[in-house]
mmCIF file of N, CA and C in Angstrom:
data_model
loop_
_atom_site.group_PDB
_atom_site.id
_atom_site.type_symbol
_atom_site.label_atom_id
_atom_site.label_comp_id
_atom_site.label_asym_id
_atom_site.label_seq_id
_atom_site.Cartn_x
_atom_site.Cartn_y
_atom_site.Cartn_z
ATOM 1 N N MET A 14 1.922 -47.231 -20.306
ATOM 2 C CA MET A 14 0.857 -46.277 -20.510
ATOM 3 C C MET A 14 0.398 -45.664 -19.184
ATOM 4 N N LYS A 15 0.320 -46.498 -18.115
ATOM 5 C CA LYS A 15 -0.054 -45.985 -16.804
ATOM 6 C C LYS A 15 0.962 -44.957 -16.320
ATOM 7 N N LEU A 16 2.224 -45.232 -16.582
ATOM 8 C CA LEU A 16 3.280 -44.317 -16.163
ATOM 9 C C LEU A 16 3.113 -42.962 -16.846
ATOM 10 N N PHE A 17 2.772 -42.978 -18.140
ATOM 11 C CA PHE A 17 2.575 -41.740 -18.898
ATOM 12 C C PHE A 17 1.446 -40.912 -18.289
ATOM 13 N N PHE A 18 0.299 -41.539 -18.013
ATOM 14 C CA PHE A 18 -0.834 -40.819 -17.445
ATOM 15 C C PHE A 18 -0.546 -40.360 -16.010
ATOM 16 N N SER A 19 0.205 -41.146 -15.273
ATOM 17 C CA SER A 19 0.573 -40.743 -13.915
ATOM 18 C C SER A 19 1.455 -39.496 -13.945
ATOM 19 N N LEU A 20 2.445 -39.494 -14.835
ATOM 20 C CA LEU A 20 3.319 -38.323 -14.969
ATOM 21 C C LEU A 20 2.544 -37.104 -15.471
ATOM 22 N N LEU A 21 1.635 -37.336 -16.404
ATOM 23 C CA LEU A 21 0.819 -36.246 -16.925
ATOM 24 C C LEU A 21 -0.059 -35.650 -15.820
ATOM 25 N N LEU A 22 -0.651 -36.496 -14.990
ATOM 26 C CA LEU A 22 -1.483 -36.040 -13.884
ATOM 27 C C LEU A 22 -0.659 -35.260 -12.855
ATOM 28 N N ILE A 23 0.510 -35.765 -12.504
ATOM 29 C CA ILE A 23 1.381 -35.088 -11.538
ATOM 30 C C ILE A 23 1.815 -33.729 -12.077
ATOM 31 N N THR A 24 2.173 -33.673 -13.349
ATOM 32 C CA THR A 24 2.583 -32.413 -13.967
ATOM 33 C C THR A 24 1.435 -31.408 -13.970
ATOM 34 N N ALA A 25 0.238 -31.876 -14.318
ATOM 35 C CA ALA A 25 -0.918 -30.984 -14.341
ATOM 36 C C ALA A 25 -1.221 -30.448 -12.942
ATOM 37 N N ILE A 26 -1.112 -31.293 -11.931
ATOM 38 C CA ILE A 26 -1.365 -30.864 -10.556
ATOM 39 C C ILE A 26 -0.330 -29.846 -10.117
ATOM 40 N N LEU A 27 0.943 -30.123 -10.387
ATOM 41 C CA LEU A 27 2.006 -29.200 -9.978
ATOM 42 C C LEU A 27 1.872 -27.846 -10.652
ATOM 43 N N PHE A 28 1.608 -27.844 -11.950
ATOM 44 C CA PHE A 28 1.473 -26.571 -12.650
ATOM 45 C C PHE A 28 0.180 -25.865 -12.277
ATOM 46 N N GLY A 29 -0.864 -26.616 -12.006
ATOM 47 C CA GLY A 29 -2.142 -26.019 -11.614
ATOM 48 C C GLY A 29 -2.060 -25.346 -10.268
ATOM 49 N N PHE A 30 -1.440 -26.010 -9.292
ATOM 50 C CA PHE A 30 -1.310 -25.415 -7.972
ATOM 51 C C PHE A 30 -0.222 -24.359 -7.921
ATOM 52 N N GLY A 31 0.712 -24.401 -8.844
ATOM 53 C CA GLY A 31 1.793 -23.428 -8.862
ATOM 54 C C GLY A 31 1.360 -22.074 -9.367
ATOM 55 N N ARG A 32 0.242 -22.006 -10.040
ATOM 56 C CA ARG A 32 -0.244 -20.732 -10.566
ATOM 57 C C ARG A 32 -0.913 -19.939 -9.464
ATOM 58 N N ASN A 33 -0.708 -18.662 -9.527
ATOM 59 C CA ASN A 33 -1.336 -17.768 -8.557
ATOM 60 C C ASN A 33 -2.356 -16.933 -9.314
ATOM 61 N N SER A 34 -3.623 -17.118 -9.016
ATOM 62 C CA SER A 34 -4.660 -16.388 -9.737
ATOM 63 C C SER A 34 -4.712 -14.920 -9.331
ATOM 64 N N ASN A 35 -4.204 -14.590 -8.142
ATOM 65 C CA ASN A 35 -4.141 -13.203 -7.694
ATOM 66 C C ASN A 35 -2.732 -12.674 -7.914
ATOM 67 N N PRO A 36 -2.615 -11.463 -8.435
ATOM 68 C CA PRO A 36 -1.269 -10.909 -8.604
ATOM 69 C C PRO A 36 -0.614 -10.680 -7.251
ATOM 70 N N PRO A 37 0.694 -10.787 -7.195
ATOM 71 C CA PRO A 37 1.370 -10.577 -5.911
ATOM 72 C C PRO A 37 1.204 -9.135 -5.442
ATOM 73 N N LEU A 38 1.098 -8.963 -4.145
ATOM 74 C CA LEU A 38 0.945 -7.628 -3.579
ATOM 75 C C LEU A 38 2.321 -7.000 -3.364
ATOM 76 N N ASP A 39 3.008 -6.741 -4.459
ATOM 77 C CA ASP A 39 4.347 -6.186 -4.362
ATOM 78 C C ASP A 39 4.411 -4.785 -4.965
ATOM 79 N N LYS A 40 3.276 -4.160 -5.132
ATOM 80 C CA LYS A 40 3.243 -2.810 -5.680
ATOM 81 C C LYS A 40 2.621 -1.874 -4.667
ATOM 82 N N ILE A 41 2.920 -0.605 -4.814
ATOM 83 C CA ILE A 41 2.393 0.385 -3.874
ATOM 84 C C ILE A 41 0.870 0.470 -3.971
ATOM 85 N N SER A 42 0.299 -0.033 -5.054
ATOM 86 C CA SER A 42 -1.151 0.032 -5.210
ATOM 87 C C SER A 42 -1.890 -0.745 -4.121
ATOM 88 N N GLN A 43 -1.200 -1.653 -3.435
ATOM 89 C CA GLN A 43 -1.852 -2.354 -2.327
ATOM 90 C C GLN A 43 -2.166 -1.414 -1.166
ATOM 91 N N PHE A 44 -1.590 -0.215 -1.193
ATOM 92 C CA PHE A 44 -1.834 0.776 -0.150
ATOM 93 C C PHE A 44 -2.763 1.888 -0.631
ATOM 94 N N LYS A 45 -3.523 1.637 -1.690
ATOM 95 C CA LYS A 45 -4.406 2.677 -2.215
ATOM 96 C C LYS A 45 -5.482 3.097 -1.219
ATOM 97 N N TRP A 46 -5.730 2.275 -0.210
ATOM 98 C CA TRP A 46 -6.676 2.645 0.847
ATOM 99 C C TRP A 46 -6.207 3.891 1.598
ATOM 100 N N LEU A 47 -4.918 4.201 1.507
ATOM 101 C CA LEU A 47 -4.359 5.364 2.195
ATOM 102 C C LEU A 47 -4.781 6.676 1.525
ATOM 103 N N ILE A 48 -5.123 6.631 0.250
ATOM 104 C CA ILE A 48 -5.468 7.833 -0.518
ATOM 105 C C ILE A 48 -6.748 8.463 0.031
ATOM 106 N N GLY A 49 -6.687 9.775 0.219
ATOM 107 C CA GLY A 49 -7.846 10.495 0.731
ATOM 108 C C GLY A 49 -7.478 11.302 1.960
ATOM 109 N N THR A 50 -8.488 11.705 2.700
ATOM 110 C CA THR A 50 -8.288 12.527 3.889
ATOM 111 C C THR A 50 -8.653 11.733 5.137
ATOM 112 N N TRP A 51 -7.754 11.764 6.104
ATOM 113 C CA TRP A 51 -7.929 11.069 7.377
ATOM 114 C C TRP A 51 -8.017 12.113 8.469
ATOM 115 N N VAL A 52 -8.955 11.951 9.386
ATOM 116 C CA VAL A 52 -9.162 12.918 10.457
ATOM 117 C C VAL A 52 -9.203 12.187 11.792
ATOM 118 N N THR A 53 -8.495 12.738 12.760
ATOM 119 C CA THR A 53 -8.576 12.251 14.133
ATOM 120 C C THR A 53 -8.742 13.455 15.046
ATOM 121 N N SER A 54 -9.526 13.287 16.084
ATOM 122 C CA SER A 54 -9.791 14.392 17.006
ATOM 123 C C SER A 54 -9.354 14.031 18.418
ATOM 124 N N ASN A 55 -8.963 15.063 19.155
ATOM 125 C CA ASN A 55 -8.682 14.898 20.583
ATOM 126 C C ASN A 55 -9.143 16.163 21.294
ATOM 127 N N ASN A 56 -8.826 16.295 22.565
ATOM 128 C CA ASN A 56 -9.320 17.456 23.321
ATOM 129 C C ASN A 56 -8.629 18.764 22.924
ATOM 130 N N GLU A 57 -7.577 18.715 22.137
ATOM 131 C CA GLU A 57 -6.903 19.943 21.685
ATOM 132 C C GLU A 57 -7.424 20.428 20.337
ATOM 133 N N GLY A 58 -8.065 19.557 19.584
ATOM 134 C CA GLY A 58 -8.551 19.913 18.257
ATOM 135 C C GLY A 58 -8.588 18.695 17.365
ATOM 136 N N LYS A 59 -8.274 18.885 16.085
ATOM 137 C CA LYS A 59 -8.257 17.744 15.174
ATOM 138 C C LYS A 59 -7.038 17.806 14.262
ATOM 139 N N ILE A 60 -6.622 16.636 13.827
ATOM 140 C CA ILE A 60 -5.490 16.506 12.911
ATOM 141 C C ILE A 60 -6.002 15.876 11.624
ATOM 142 N N MET A 61 -5.633 16.470 10.505
ATOM 143 C CA MET A 61 -6.030 15.949 9.197
ATOM 144 C C MET A 61 -4.784 15.601 8.392
ATOM 145 N N GLU A 62 -4.822 14.449 7.745
ATOM 146 C CA GLU A 62 -3.797 14.062 6.784
ATOM 147 C C GLU A 62 -4.487 13.826 5.453
ATOM 148 N N THR A 63 -3.919 14.352 4.403
ATOM 149 C CA THR A 63 -4.441 14.139 3.058
ATOM 150 C C THR A 63 -3.351 13.493 2.217
ATOM 151 N N TRP A 64 -3.681 12.342 1.630
ATOM 152 C CA TRP A 64 -2.728 11.581 0.819
ATOM 153 C C TRP A 64 -3.184 11.539 -0.633
ATOM 154 N N LEU A 65 -2.228 11.772 -1.548
ATOM 155 C CA LEU A 65 -2.492 11.741 -2.989
ATOM 156 C C LEU A 65 -1.459 10.864 -3.687
ATOM 157 N N PRO A 66 -1.884 10.115 -4.708
ATOM 158 C CA PRO A 66 -0.903 9.356 -5.487
ATOM 159 C C PRO A 66 -0.211 10.285 -6.484
ATOM 160 N N MET A 67 1.101 10.229 -6.541
ATOM 161 C CA MET A 67 1.850 11.048 -7.497
ATOM 162 C C MET A 67 2.200 10.252 -8.750
ATOM 163 N N ASN A 68 2.538 8.979 -8.547
ATOM 164 C CA ASN A 68 2.812 8.074 -9.660
ATOM 165 C C ASN A 68 2.655 6.646 -9.133
ATOM 166 N N ASP A 69 3.158 5.665 -9.870
ATOM 167 C CA ASP A 69 2.938 4.270 -9.466
ATOM 168 C C ASP A 69 3.872 3.809 -8.352
ATOM 169 N N SER A 70 4.694 4.706 -7.815
ATOM 170 C CA SER A 70 5.568 4.304 -6.714
ATOM 171 C C SER A 70 5.673 5.356 -5.603
ATOM 172 N N LEU A 71 4.845 6.400 -5.653
ATOM 173 C CA LEU A 71 4.964 7.476 -4.674
ATOM 174 C C LEU A 71 3.595 8.056 -4.312
ATOM 175 N N TYR A 72 3.338 8.126 -3.009
ATOM 176 C CA TYR A 72 2.186 8.854 -2.470
ATOM 177 C C TYR A 72 2.742 10.007 -1.646
ATOM 178 N N THR A 73 2.118 11.176 -1.747
ATOM 179 C CA THR A 73 2.523 12.301 -0.916
ATOM 180 C C THR A 73 1.372 12.673 0.012
ATOM 181 N N GLY A 74 1.748 13.122 1.203
ATOM 182 C CA GLY A 74 0.742 13.494 2.184
ATOM 183 C C GLY A 74 1.069 14.815 2.824
ATOM 184 N N GLN A 75 0.023 15.452 3.339
ATOM 185 C CA GLN A 75 0.194 16.713 4.046
ATOM 186 C C GLN A 75 -0.629 16.635 5.320
ATOM 187 N N GLY A 76 0.005 17.012 6.433
ATOM 188 C CA GLY A 76 -0.675 16.992 7.719
ATOM 189 C C GLY A 76 -0.923 18.390 8.237
ATOM 190 N N THR A 77 -2.100 18.583 8.831
ATOM 191 C CA THR A 77 -2.476 19.875 9.393
ATOM 192 C C THR A 77 -3.207 19.644 10.708
ATOM 193 N N MET A 78 -2.897 20.478 11.696
ATOM 194 C CA MET A 78 -3.601 20.421 12.973
ATOM 195 C C MET A 78 -4.467 21.663 13.102
ATOM 196 N N TYR A 79 -5.733 21.455 13.447
ATOM 197 C CA TYR A 79 -6.672 22.550 13.683
ATOM 198 C C TYR A 79 -6.981 22.553 15.177
ATOM 199 N N ARG A 80 -6.412 23.509 15.878
ATOM 200 C CA ARG A 80 -6.624 23.599 17.336
ATOM 201 C C ARG A 80 -7.966 24.256 17.636
ATOM 202 N N LYS A 81 -8.490 23.933 18.781
ATOM 203 C CA LYS A 81 -9.776 24.514 19.196
ATOM 204 C C LYS A 81 -9.670 26.014 19.384
ATOM 205 N N THR A 82 -8.460 26.511 19.528
ATOM 206 C CA THR A 82 -8.256 27.956 19.676
ATOM 207 C C THR A 82 -8.286 28.664 18.325
ATOM 208 N N THR A 83 -8.738 27.995 17.298
ATOM 209 C CA THR A 83 -8.812 28.458 15.904
ATOM 210 C C THR A 83 -7.443 28.631 15.260
ATOM 211 N N GLU A 84 -6.410 28.160 15.925
ATOM 212 C CA GLU A 84 -5.067 28.207 15.349
ATOM 213 C C GLU A 84 -4.894 26.995 14.418
ATOM 214 N N THR A 85 -4.285 27.242 13.274
ATOM 215 C CA THR A 85 -3.991 26.166 12.326
ATOM 216 C C THR A 85 -2.482 25.972 12.260
ATOM 217 N N VAL A 86 -2.046 24.740 12.433
ATOM 218 C CA VAL A 86 -0.621 24.433 12.438
ATOM 219 C C VAL A 86 -0.335 23.433 11.323
ATOM 220 N N ALA A 87 0.539 23.812 10.393
ATOM 221 C CA ALA A 87 0.958 22.880 9.348
ATOM 222 C C ALA A 87 1.940 21.890 9.960
ATOM 223 N N LEU A 88 1.613 20.616 9.894
ATOM 224 C CA LEU A 88 2.487 19.592 10.468
ATOM 225 C C LEU A 88 3.559 19.144 9.494
ATOM 226 N N GLY A 89 3.384 19.468 8.225
ATOM 227 C CA GLY A 89 4.423 19.156 7.254
ATOM 228 C C GLY A 89 3.971 18.198 6.176
ATOM 229 N N ASN A 90 4.884 17.978 5.261
ATOM 230 C CA ASN A 90 4.645 17.082 4.136
ATOM 231 C C ASN A 90 5.294 15.737 4.406
ATOM 232 N N MET A 91 4.699 14.684 3.849
ATOM 233 C CA MET A 91 5.192 13.329 4.036
ATOM 234 C C MET A 91 5.210 12.614 2.695
ATOM 235 N N GLN A 92 5.976 11.555 2.638
ATOM 236 C CA GLN A 92 6.006 10.712 1.447
ATOM 237 C C GLN A 92 5.968 9.244 1.859
ATOM 238 N N PHE A 93 5.264 8.464 1.073
ATOM 239 C CA PHE A 93 5.272 7.019 1.201
ATOM 240 C C PHE A 93 5.689 6.506 -0.160
ATOM 241 N N GLN A 94 6.821 5.801 -0.202
ATOM 242 C CA GLN A 94 7.433 5.490 -1.495
ATOM 243 C C GLN A 94 7.895 4.050 -1.551
ATOM 244 N N ARG A 95 7.822 3.486 -2.755
ATOM 245 C CA ARG A 95 8.361 2.157 -3.002
ATOM 246 C C ARG A 95 9.609 2.311 -3.860
ATOM 247 N N ARG A 96 10.716 1.766 -3.358
ATOM 248 C CA ARG A 96 11.973 1.740 -4.113
ATOM 249 C C ARG A 96 12.443 0.310 -4.149
ATOM 250 N N ASN A 97 12.608 -0.204 -5.349
ATOM 251 C CA ASN A 97 12.937 -1.616 -5.562
ATOM 252 C C ASN A 97 11.838 -2.458 -4.896
ATOM 253 N N LYS A 98 12.150 -3.233 -3.899
ATOM 254 C CA LYS A 98 11.126 -4.039 -3.237
ATOM 255 C C LYS A 98 10.854 -3.550 -1.813
ATOM 256 N N ASP A 99 11.338 -2.357 -1.470
ATOM 257 C CA ASP A 99 11.188 -1.837 -0.120
ATOM 258 C C ASP A 99 10.255 -0.618 -0.118
ATOM 259 N N TYR A 100 9.645 -0.378 1.042
ATOM 260 C CA TYR A 100 8.764 0.766 1.232
ATOM 261 C C TYR A 100 9.391 1.713 2.248
ATOM 262 N N PHE A 101 9.217 3.014 1.989
ATOM 263 C CA PHE A 101 9.811 4.030 2.857
ATOM 264 C C PHE A 101 8.775 5.100 3.179
ATOM 265 N N PHE A 102 8.725 5.474 4.447
ATOM 266 C CA PHE A 102 7.914 6.601 4.898
ATOM 267 C C PHE A 102 8.877 7.711 5.284
ATOM 268 N N THR A 103 8.702 8.883 4.688
ATOM 269 C CA THR A 103 9.565 10.019 4.978
ATOM 270 C C THR A 103 8.713 11.154 5.521
ATOM 271 N N PRO A 104 8.896 11.486 6.799
ATOM 272 C CA PRO A 104 8.111 12.604 7.372
ATOM 273 C C PRO A 104 8.678 13.948 6.939
#
């Protein structure tokens, strides 16, 4: 009888500790903090990046530089994507 309860206790401990109450961070949603507009400034002007979610595996971004000379320069489009278990940044 002691053996039965010992095995039951060990099994309960193993299965209890084996469970993960938090889902694994293996989805692009862990990078949702990237969504929105980011601004940085320097002595030449400011650079803005705007990121939007397109679907559950792709964020797209657009960069623009605003020079102090009132010139606006499009820096281009970017993508942050999850394919299989890997992440890719494409400028």
